[in-house]
Structure formats: structure tokens, C-alpha cells
Coordinates of C-alpha atoms and ligand atoms in Angstrom, one line a residue:
M1 CA 18.7 31.3 -16.6
P2 CA 15.9 29.5 -18.6
A3 CA 14.4 27.3 -15.1
L4 CA 13.4 29.6 -12.3
V5 CA 11.4 28.2 -9.5
V6 CA 9.2 30.4 -7.4
I7 CA 7.7 29.2 -4.0
G8 CA 5.9 30.2 -1.2
A9 CA 8.2 30.4 2.0
Q10 CA 6.0 30.5 4.2
W11 CA 2.1 28.7 4.8
G12 CA 0.5 29.6 1.7
D13 CA -0.9 33.0 0.9
E14 CA 2.3 34.6 0.2
G15 CA 1.0 36.6 -3.0
K16 CA 2.8 33.5 -5.4
G17 CA -0.1 34.6 -7.8
K18 CA 1.3 38.1 -8.1
V19 CA 4.5 37.6 -8.4
V20 CA 4.5 34.6 -11.0
D21 CA 2.0 36.9 -12.9
L22 CA 5.0 39.8 -13.0
F23 CA 7.9 37.0 -14.0
S24 CA 5.6 35.7 -16.3
E25 CA 6.2 38.4 -18.8
H26 CA 9.7 37.1 -19.0
A27 CA 8.6 33.4 -19.6
D28 CA 7.4 31.2 -22.5
V29 CA 6.2 28.5 -20.0
V30 CA 4.5 28.6 -16.8
V31 CA 4.3 25.1 -15.1
R32 CA 2.3 24.0 -11.9
Y33 CA 3.9 21.1 -10.3
A34 CA 2.3 20.3 -7.0
G35 CA -1.1 20.7 -5.2
G36 CA -4.5 20.9 -6.6
A37 CA -7.5 23.5 -6.3
N38 CA -6.8 23.8 -2.9
A39 CA -4.5 26.4 -4.0
G40 CA -6.2 30.1 -5.1
H41 CA -4.0 32.4 -7.0
T42 CA -5.8 35.9 -7.2
L43 CA -4.7 37.8 -10.1
V44 CA -5.6 42.1 -10.2
I45 CA -5.4 43.4 -13.5
D46 CA -6.6 47.0 -14.0
G47 CA -8.7 46.6 -10.9
Q48 CA -10.2 43.5 -12.2
K49 CA -10.1 40.0 -10.1
L50 CA -9.2 36.4 -11.5
V51 CA -9.0 33.7 -9.1
T52 CA -7.2 30.8 -10.6
H53 CA -6.8 27.4 -8.6
L54 CA -5.2 24.8 -11.2
V55 CA -4.6 27.1 -14.2
P56 CA -1.2 28.3 -13.9
S57 CA -0.9 32.1 -12.8
G58 CA 1.0 32.7 -16.6
V59 CA -2.5 32.7 -17.8
L60 CA -2.4 36.8 -18.1
H61 CA 0.1 36.6 -20.4
K62 CA -1.3 35.7 -23.7
G63 CA 1.6 33.9 -25.5
T64 CA 2.6 32.0 -22.6
I65 CA 1.9 28.2 -22.4
C66 CA 0.7 26.7 -19.0
V67 CA 1.5 23.4 -17.9
I68 CA -0.2 21.4 -15.2
G69 CA 2.3 18.8 -14.2
D70 CA 2.4 15.5 -13.1
G71 CA 2.7 15.9 -9.9
T72 CA -0.5 17.9 -9.3
V73 CA -3.9 16.2 -8.3
I74 CA -6.8 17.6 -10.5
D75 CA -10.2 17.8 -10.2
P76 CA -11.3 17.4 -13.5
H77 CA -14.5 19.7 -13.1
T78 CA -13.2 22.4 -12.0
L79 CA -10.3 22.2 -14.5
V80 CA -13.2 22.8 -17.2
D81 CA -14.8 25.5 -15.4
E82 CA -11.4 27.3 -14.9
I83 CA -10.6 27.0 -18.8
A84 CA -14.6 28.3 -19.6
E85 CA -13.9 31.3 -17.4
C86 CA -10.3 32.0 -18.7
R87 CA -11.7 32.0 -22.2
S88 CA -15.1 34.0 -21.3
R89 CA -12.2 36.4 -20.5
G90 CA -10.1 35.9 -23.6
L91 CA -7.5 33.8 -22.1
L92 CA -5.9 30.6 -23.2
P93 CA -7.3 31.2 -26.9
E94 CA -5.6 28.4 -27.9
N95 CA -5.9 24.7 -26.9
S96 CA -2.0 24.8 -27.1
H97 CA -1.7 27.0 -25.0
L98 CA -2.9 24.7 -21.8
V99 CA -1.2 21.3 -21.4
V100 CA -2.3 19.1 -18.7
G101 CA 0.1 16.1 -17.7
H102 CA -1.3 12.9 -18.4
R103 CA 0.5 11.1 -15.2
A104 CA -1.5 13.7 -12.9
H105 CA -3.8 12.2 -10.7
V106 CA -7.6 12.7 -10.6
I107 CA -9.7 14.0 -7.7
L108 CA -13.0 12.3 -7.7
P109 CA -16.0 12.8 -5.6
Y110 CA -15.2 9.9 -3.5
H111 CA -12.1 11.6 -2.2
K112 CA -14.2 14.5 -1.2
Q113 CA -16.8 12.6 0.6
I114 CA -14.1 10.8 2.6
E115 CA -12.1 14.2 3.4
A116 CA -15.2 15.8 4.2
L117 CA -16.0 12.8 7.0
R118 CA -12.8 12.6 8.2
E119 CA -12.5 16.6 8.9
K120 CA -15.7 16.3 11.3
Q121 CA -13.5 14.3 13.5
A122 CA -11.6 15.6 16.5
N123 CA -8.2 15.7 14.7
A124 CA -9.0 17.6 11.9
I125 CA -6.2 19.5 10.0
G126 CA -8.8 22.4 8.9
T127 CA -8.0 21.6 5.1
T128 CA -9.6 23.0 2.0
L129 CA -12.1 19.9 1.7
R130 CA -11.0 20.0 -2.3
G131 CA -10.3 16.1 -1.6
I132 CA -6.6 16.8 -1.9
G133 CA -5.2 14.3 0.7
P134 CA -7.2 11.3 -0.5
A135 CA -6.2 11.8 -3.6
Y136 CA -2.4 12.1 -2.9
E137 CA -3.1 8.6 -0.5
A138 CA -5.0 7.0 -3.6
K139 CA -1.7 7.7 -5.8
A140 CA 0.7 6.2 -2.8
A141 CA -1.5 3.4 -2.6
R142 CA -1.4 2.8 -6.2
R143 CA -4.8 3.0 -6.7
G144 CA -5.3 6.4 -8.2
V145 CA -7.0 7.5 -11.4
R146 CA -4.6 9.4 -13.5
V147 CA -5.6 12.5 -16.1
G148 CA -4.8 9.6 -18.9
D149 CA -7.3 7.3 -17.4
L150 CA -10.4 10.0 -18.3
L151 CA -9.6 8.9 -21.5
R152 CA -10.0 5.0 -21.1
P153 CA -13.5 4.3 -20.0
D154 CA -13.0 0.6 -18.9
R155 CA -9.9 1.0 -16.8
L156 CA -11.6 4.2 -15.1
R157 CA -14.4 2.5 -14.5
T158 CA -12.5 -0.4 -13.1
I159 CA -9.9 1.7 -10.7
V160 CA -13.0 3.8 -9.5
Q161 CA -15.2 0.7 -8.5
Q162 CA -12.3 -0.8 -6.6
N163 CA -12.0 2.5 -4.7
I164 CA -16.0 3.0 -3.7
D165 CA -15.5 -0.8 -2.7
A166 CA -12.4 -0.2 -0.5
L167 CA -14.0 2.8 0.7
A168 CA -17.2 1.4 1.4
P169 CA -17.0 0.1 5.0
V170 CA -15.5 3.1 6.2
V171 CA -17.8 5.6 4.6
E172 CA -21.1 3.4 5.7
H173 CA -19.5 3.2 9.5
M174 CA -19.0 7.0 9.4
G175 CA -23.0 7.4 8.5
E176 CA -22.8 8.0 4.8
A177 CA -23.8 5.8 1.8
S178 CA -21.1 4.9 -0.8
L179 CA -21.4 7.3 -3.8
S180 CA -22.7 6.1 -7.4
V181 CA -19.7 4.3 -9.6
D182 CA -22.0 5.2 -12.9
T183 CA -22.2 9.3 -12.0
I184 CA -18.3 9.2 -11.4
V185 CA -17.5 7.4 -14.1
S186 CA -20.2 9.4 -16.7
E187 CA -19.1 12.9 -15.3
A188 CA -15.6 12.1 -15.5
L189 CA -15.5 10.7 -19.2
A190 CA -17.3 14.1 -20.1
A191 CA -14.8 16.2 -18.3
G192 CA -12.2 14.0 -20.0
E193 CA -13.7 14.6 -23.1
K194 CA -13.5 18.4 -22.8
L195 CA -10.2 18.2 -21.5
A196 CA -9.0 15.6 -24.1
P197 CA -7.3 18.4 -26.4
H198 CA -4.9 19.5 -23.5
I199 CA -3.8 16.0 -22.5
G200 CA -0.5 15.1 -23.1
D201 CA 3.2 14.6 -22.2
A202 CA 4.3 17.4 -19.8
S203 CA 7.6 15.9 -19.0
V204 CA 8.3 15.6 -22.8
F205 CA 6.7 19.0 -23.7
L206 CA 9.0 20.7 -20.7
A207 CA 12.4 18.9 -21.8
E208 CA 11.7 20.2 -25.3
A209 CA 11.1 23.7 -24.4
L210 CA 14.2 23.6 -22.0
G211 CA 16.2 22.3 -24.7
A212 CA 14.9 25.1 -26.9
G213 CA 16.1 27.7 -24.5
K214 CA 12.8 28.8 -23.3
N215 CA 12.4 30.1 -20.1
V216 CA 10.3 28.0 -18.0
L217 CA 8.6 29.6 -14.7
F218 CA 8.1 26.8 -12.1
E219 CA 5.0 27.9 -9.9
G220 CA 4.9 26.5 -6.5
A221 CA 1.4 26.1 -4.6
Q222 CA 0.7 26.4 -0.9
G223 CA 4.2 27.5 1.0
A224 CA 7.0 25.7 2.7
L225 CA 6.1 25.1 6.0
L226 CA 3.0 23.1 4.5
D227 CA 5.1 20.7 2.7
V228 CA 4.5 17.1 3.6
D229 CA 8.0 16.3 4.9
H230 CA 9.3 19.9 5.7
G231 CA 6.4 21.5 7.1
T232 CA 4.8 21.4 10.4
Y233 CA 3.8 17.8 9.9
P234 CA 0.7 16.7 10.7
Y235 CA -0.6 20.2 10.0
V236 CA 0.4 20.3 6.3
T237 CA -0.5 19.6 2.8
S238 CA -0.1 16.0 1.1
S239 CA 2.4 17.0 -1.7
S240 CA 5.8 18.3 -1.9
T241 CA 5.1 22.4 -1.9
I242 CA 9.1 22.9 -1.8
A243 CA 11.3 24.0 -5.0
G244 CA 12.6 20.1 -5.4
G245 CA 9.0 19.4 -5.7
A246 CA 9.4 20.8 -9.3
C247 CA 11.6 18.4 -10.5
T248 CA 9.4 15.6 -9.1
G249 CA 6.3 17.0 -10.1
T250 CA 7.2 17.8 -14.0
G251 CA 9.6 15.3 -14.6
V252 CA 12.5 17.7 -15.1
G253 CA 15.5 16.8 -13.5
P254 CA 17.4 18.7 -10.7
T255 CA 20.6 19.7 -13.1
S256 CA 17.8 22.0 -15.2
I257 CA 17.1 24.3 -12.5
D258 CA 18.9 27.6 -12.4
D259 CA 17.1 29.6 -9.7
V260 CA 14.7 29.6 -6.8
I261 CA 12.8 32.7 -5.5
G262 CA 10.9 32.4 -2.2
I263 CA 8.2 34.6 -1.4
T264 CA 7.0 35.9 1.9
K265 CA 4.9 38.5 3.3
A266 CA 5.8 41.3 5.5
Y267 CA 4.1 39.6 8.2
T268 CA 2.8 35.8 8.5
T269 CA -0.5 34.6 7.8
R270 CA -1.9 30.6 8.4
V271 CA -5.2 28.9 7.1
G272 CA -6.5 25.8 9.0
A273 CA -5.3 24.2 12.3
G274 CA -1.3 23.9 13.2
P275 CA 1.0 25.8 15.4
F276 CA 1.8 29.5 14.4
P277 CA 4.4 30.9 17.0
T278 CA 4.2 34.4 16.4
E279 CA 0.1 34.8 15.9
L280 CA -1.5 37.7 16.8
D281 CA -4.7 36.5 18.6
D282 CA -6.0 40.1 19.6
A283 CA -6.7 43.3 18.0
E284 CA -3.6 43.9 16.2
G285 CA -3.9 40.5 14.7
E286 CA -7.6 41.6 13.7
A287 CA -6.2 45.1 12.1
L288 CA -3.8 43.0 10.1
R289 CA -6.7 40.7 9.0
Q290 CA -8.6 43.7 7.9
A291 CA -5.7 46.1 6.5
G292 CA -4.2 42.8 4.5
D293 CA -7.5 41.7 3.5
E294 CA -6.4 38.4 4.7
F295 CA -9.6 36.0 3.8
G296 CA -8.8 32.5 2.1
A297 CA -8.8 32.7 -2.1
T298 CA -10.1 29.1 -2.1
T299 CA -12.4 28.8 1.2
G300 CA -12.8 32.2 2.2
R301 CA -11.8 31.4 5.6
P302 CA -10.2 34.4 7.7
R303 CA -6.8 33.8 7.8
R304 CA -5.0 33.7 11.2
C305 CA -2.3 36.7 11.0
G306 CA 1.0 37.4 13.4
W307 CA 4.6 38.5 13.0
L308 CA 7.3 37.7 10.8
D309 CA 9.0 34.9 11.5
I310 CA 12.5 34.6 10.6
P311 CA 13.7 31.5 12.0
A312 CA 10.6 29.6 10.1
L313 CA 12.1 31.6 6.9
R314 CA 15.4 30.5 7.2
H315 CA 14.0 26.8 7.5
A316 CA 12.4 27.7 4.2
A317 CA 15.3 29.1 2.7
R318 CA 17.3 26.2 3.7
I319 CA 15.2 23.5 2.5
N320 CA 14.4 25.3 -1.1
G321 CA 17.9 26.6 -1.7
L322 CA 16.4 30.1 -2.1
G323 CA 18.4 32.3 -4.5
G324 CA 16.3 35.4 -3.8
L325 CA 13.6 36.9 -1.8
A326 CA 10.1 38.8 -2.7
I327 CA 8.5 40.4 -0.2
T328 CA 4.9 40.8 -0.7
K329 CA 2.2 43.3 1.1
L330 CA 4.6 45.5 3.1
D331 CA 2.1 48.3 2.4
V332 CA 0.0 46.5 4.7
L333 CA 2.5 47.3 7.9
R334 CA 1.6 50.9 7.1
G335 CA 0.5 52.9 10.2
L336 CA 2.0 51.0 13.1
P337 CA 4.3 52.6 15.8
Q338 CA 6.3 49.6 15.5
V339 CA 6.8 46.7 13.6
R340 CA 8.1 43.8 15.1
V341 CA 9.8 40.4 13.6
C342 CA 10.9 37.1 15.6
V343 CA 14.6 36.5 15.6
A344 CA 14.4 33.3 17.7
Y345 CA 12.4 31.4 19.9
E346 CA 12.4 30.0 23.5
L347 CA 11.5 26.5 24.3
D348 CA 11.4 25.6 27.8
G349 CA 13.3 28.9 28.7
K350 CA 16.1 27.6 26.1
R351 CA 16.7 30.0 23.4
I352 CA 16.6 28.1 20.0
E353 CA 16.6 29.4 16.4
S354 CA 15.4 26.6 14.5
L355 CA 12.1 25.3 14.1
P356 CA 11.4 21.9 16.5
M357 CA 10.6 18.6 14.6
D358 CA 7.3 18.5 16.5
A359 CA 4.0 20.3 16.2
E360 CA 3.1 20.5 19.6
D361 CA 6.6 22.0 20.6
V362 CA 6.4 24.5 17.8
G363 CA 3.0 25.2 19.4
R364 CA 4.6 25.6 22.6
L365 CA 7.3 28.2 21.0
V366 CA 7.8 31.7 23.0
P367 CA 9.0 34.1 20.1
V368 CA 11.8 36.4 20.8
Y369 CA 11.1 39.9 19.1
E370 CA 13.1 42.2 17.6
S371 CA 11.1 45.9 17.3
L372 CA 11.7 48.6 14.6
P373 CA 10.4 51.8 13.9
G374 CA 7.1 51.8 11.8
W375 CA 5.7 54.2 8.8
E376 CA 2.9 56.6 8.1
E377 CA 3.2 56.9 4.5
D378 CA 1.7 54.9 1.6
L379 CA 3.7 53.0 0.0
S380 CA 1.8 52.2 -3.4
G381 CA 3.4 54.7 -5.4
A382 CA 6.8 53.7 -4.8
R383 CA 8.6 51.9 -8.0
S384 CA 12.3 52.0 -6.7
I385 CA 13.7 51.0 -3.3
D386 CA 14.8 54.3 -3.0
D387 CA 11.2 55.8 -3.1
L388 CA 10.4 53.6 0.3
P389 CA 9.9 55.6 3.6
V390 CA 13.5 55.4 5.2
N391 CA 11.6 52.9 8.1
A392 CA 9.8 50.6 5.5
R393 CA 13.2 50.2 3.3
A394 CA 15.0 49.4 6.7
Y395 CA 12.5 46.6 7.4
A396 CA 12.8 45.1 4.5
E397 CA 16.6 45.4 4.2
R398 CA 16.7 43.9 7.8
V399 CA 14.4 40.9 6.6
A400 CA 16.5 40.1 4.1
Q401 CA 19.7 40.5 6.4
L402 CA 18.3 38.3 9.0
V403 CA 16.9 35.6 6.4
G404 CA 20.2 35.6 4.5
V405 CA 18.9 36.2 1.0
D406 CA 18.9 39.0 -1.2
I407 CA 15.9 40.7 -1.9
V408 CA 14.8 40.7 -5.8
L409 CA 11.1 42.4 -5.9
V410 CA 9.2 44.2 -3.2
S411 CA 4.9 44.2 -3.7
V412 CA 3.5 47.3 -2.0
G413 CA -0.3 46.8 -3.8
P414 CA -2.1 44.1 -5.1
D415 CA -1.9 45.5 -8.9
R416 CA 0.9 44.8 -11.3
A417 CA 2.3 48.2 -11.1
E418 CA 2.5 48.3 -7.9
S419 CA 6.0 46.6 -7.5
I420 CA 9.6 47.4 -6.7
H421 CA 11.5 45.3 -9.1
I422 CA 15.2 44.8 -7.5
K423 CA 16.6 41.9 -10.0
P424 CA 14.5 41.0 -12.9
P425 CA 14.0 37.1 -13.1
F426 CA 15.7 34.7 -16.1
G427 CA 18.9 36.8 -15.4
G428 CA 17.3 39.8 -16.8
Ligands
LIG501 P1 -5.4 20.5 2.1 O1 -4.3 21.2 1.0 O2 -6.4 21.2 1.5 O3 -5.1 19.4 2.2 O4 -5.1 21.2 3.5 C1 -3.9 21.2 4.3 C2 -3.7 22.4 5.3 O5 -2.9 23.0 4.1 C3 -4.5 23.3 5.6 O6 -4.7 23.8 6.8 C4 -5.2 24.2 4.4 O7 -5.4 25.3 5.0 C5 -3.5 24.6 4.1 N1 -3.6 24.9 2.6 C6 -3.8 24.2 1.7 N2 -4.0 25.0 0.5 C7 -3.5 26.0 0.6 C8 -3.0 27.5 0.1 O8 -3.3 27.6 -1.0 N3 -3.2 28.2 1.2 C9 -2.9 28.7 2.7 N4 -2.8 27.3 2.7 C10 -3.4 26.0 2.3

């Protein structure tokens, strides 16, 4: 099983960083395929925290090659800084340990400027303000700058000038001045020079790696419910976060993918605006936020917290074709008299079992809950499913049964060691 996709099955922040880091031990190559520095993967090794936004979470394994695929949008300055941070910790020792797809699109300061202006308006999405949406818009409109263009000064200047000219009336209407083309171009070229040793054809690289029988791990960003096509639109990100995005975002064909693992927390969180049927807007939600340290890795924003939402997870299982489920943060639910899971919804008095298409309707859903007994014990020492207190185990197994996907991993704490491995990745 050389090609494995790992995705977030909720609204992001499911603990992908830790799971990908664990699975990377068995991987030769780890690839990011969508999104950009809106993602924040928190990695904890021996109590030390490293947050990566663009570099794949496989970076901690010294022999693993990290690839940033063509479906991502890259802020070149963030990437330069992140590479420097990794190097200062002895990671990515060789240039060949990081390949950056030359077809990936580049986030430039005017993307962030226009996003910040829009997000001040009434219909804000609550984005991460990293310029993600405007960069994908420019890509779809065929006026984007690609990573390969960072090495072509004339072309870069022409595209930047066209974009600044096209945005000028909007920016001025919103009370700001256009940014300087000279500054944007010279800073982008300087970053491009530093990135040059990494820039290449990621699709060819991956085809060769798979052809040679290497284990390739495709690392999803954000979560299934933030997918631009299948999420809670318009409260979504602008990319294909689901497993299918691993193909479009890397230039690897679907017949090459062997398995898909979905990650879910033992409860649910969401950052930014948008419907969240099982949200706990009360002391219980605050207690979950504190217990789970639910504050954004990228923006520091408090995450909205609530019970696990099974119909939403079934939606994620279907649109990703999940072959396995990793449950994270089970330890956080400790100390509750009972734990609830939403097994269906009611909309206008009618029971429904799948997510409506319309975000307003999703916002009006009334969850139908099933209650399970809680547990008092600390789970962090559990290393096998048999080590779990009976109620914690029953909870995890009930979740898997309701979603209809087998559990492959349970995480019981932030550290690598605090994990229960049920089925190893890449077939063992
Ligand atoms: P954008 O991706 O910055 O455009 O933000 C769009 C929506 O996706 C907002 O609600 C963000 O809070 C959310 N979002 C983007 N990236 C992440 C992530 O890595 N974790 C959780 N939410 C995210």
C-alpha cells in the first residue's frame, strides 16, 4: 500500500499533524496537496512544540522527503521562514529533502490586502487572513503567479502589474491605496532565489517515487467540511480538502491511491463563522476548550467546541471513501458524567440523517443525541485498546460503529508516545 491519503474529517484541527508525524515513520515521502499557510500543524516531540504551516508534518523524520504539491497556494516569505526554522532545529538538512511544485500558486501581499478589506464587511467568513481565497480566485481566473514564475522576473512583474491594476478600483473604493509593484516584485524575487533549490516538478518526482515502490503519504489540510465543493459552503476554504484533492493537487492519478484515513477528534471544533449543529455555547463548551487547549495554531483564535457529530462524519466518510478512522483527543473527554454524540438531526420537526445543502438549514438543525457514560481515569498511559477504561473504549467503538469505519489509531495525548496503534499504515 504505497499511497496513503490522510484527511481531516471535520472542520479542521483534528490532530492531522500528530497522526501524519506518526505515520511518516513508515513513509519515504510526505506531500501537502491543498491549502496553504491557513493550516497550522502542531507537532510535539519530547515536550517541544513545532508549528508548521506549509512544510508537511513528515519534516520531523530526517530521511523523509517533504513535497509541497501543485494544488497548494504558497506564501514564499512564510515558506522561507519555515525552512529556516526547521533548519535551526536540524530538520531538512539537505535541499533535496523539500520539493516545491513549480505549478503551485503564489500568495502575494495584494491577496492579503483584498482579503482583509473584504473580511471587514458584513458577510465575513472568518478566514485566517493568509490570502488563501484571493490566491485561489486568481488561479481560477487565470491571472495567478506560479512558483516557477518566481524565477522569471519579467513575467512576474507583468502578472503582478496586471493584478494590481485590476484590483486598484476595488481597493481604492474600500479606502486604501494600491500596493507597490516594485516592492512586491523585488521581495518575491528575493524569496524565489532562496526557494530555487527546492523548486521542481512535483508530479514527476511523485510518479518516480511511486514507481520505485516508495511509501507516499498525502497530508490533507483543513477538513472535509471546509471543502469548497462538499463543505458547509460558503463557510469553507477555497480548495479541495478531501481525498480527491490529493490527486488534483499533486498530479498523481486516482488509480495510484491505495487507502484513505480520516481523522476525527472525539468531539468537534470549528474556527471562524459558519453553522455548527452540535456547538456548546455554554460552560460545557468552555470546559472542552480549556481541557483540549482549543485555540487556533495559525491565528490563536478560540475554537468553537461541541459534541461529536455522526451524520457530519458519515458525510466525510462518504466523500473521502474512508478506509480507516483515527480518533484523537479521547483523553480530553475525561471527567464528564456522560458523553454525548449526535446521531441524527431534526429540521422543522422532521428527523434527517444527512447534512442539508444550505448553510442556513445546517444552522437550524437540532441535534438528536445519544448519551454514553463517561470516565474518570487518565487515558494518557494507554498503549492498547485493552488499556482503556471500559467506558472510553465503549465510546470509541460506538463512534466507529455509527460512522461505519474501523478505527486504526486512537490518540490519548499530544506526544507521539501517547497513541494506541490498532492498524499500522502502509499495510504494516
Ligand atoms: P481560509 O482558508 O483562510 O480562507 O478560511 C476559510 C475558513 O476555513 C475559515 O472559517 C477558517 O477559520 C477555516 N480554516 C482554514 N484553515 C483552517 C485550519 O487549518 N483549521 C481550521 N479551520 C481552518
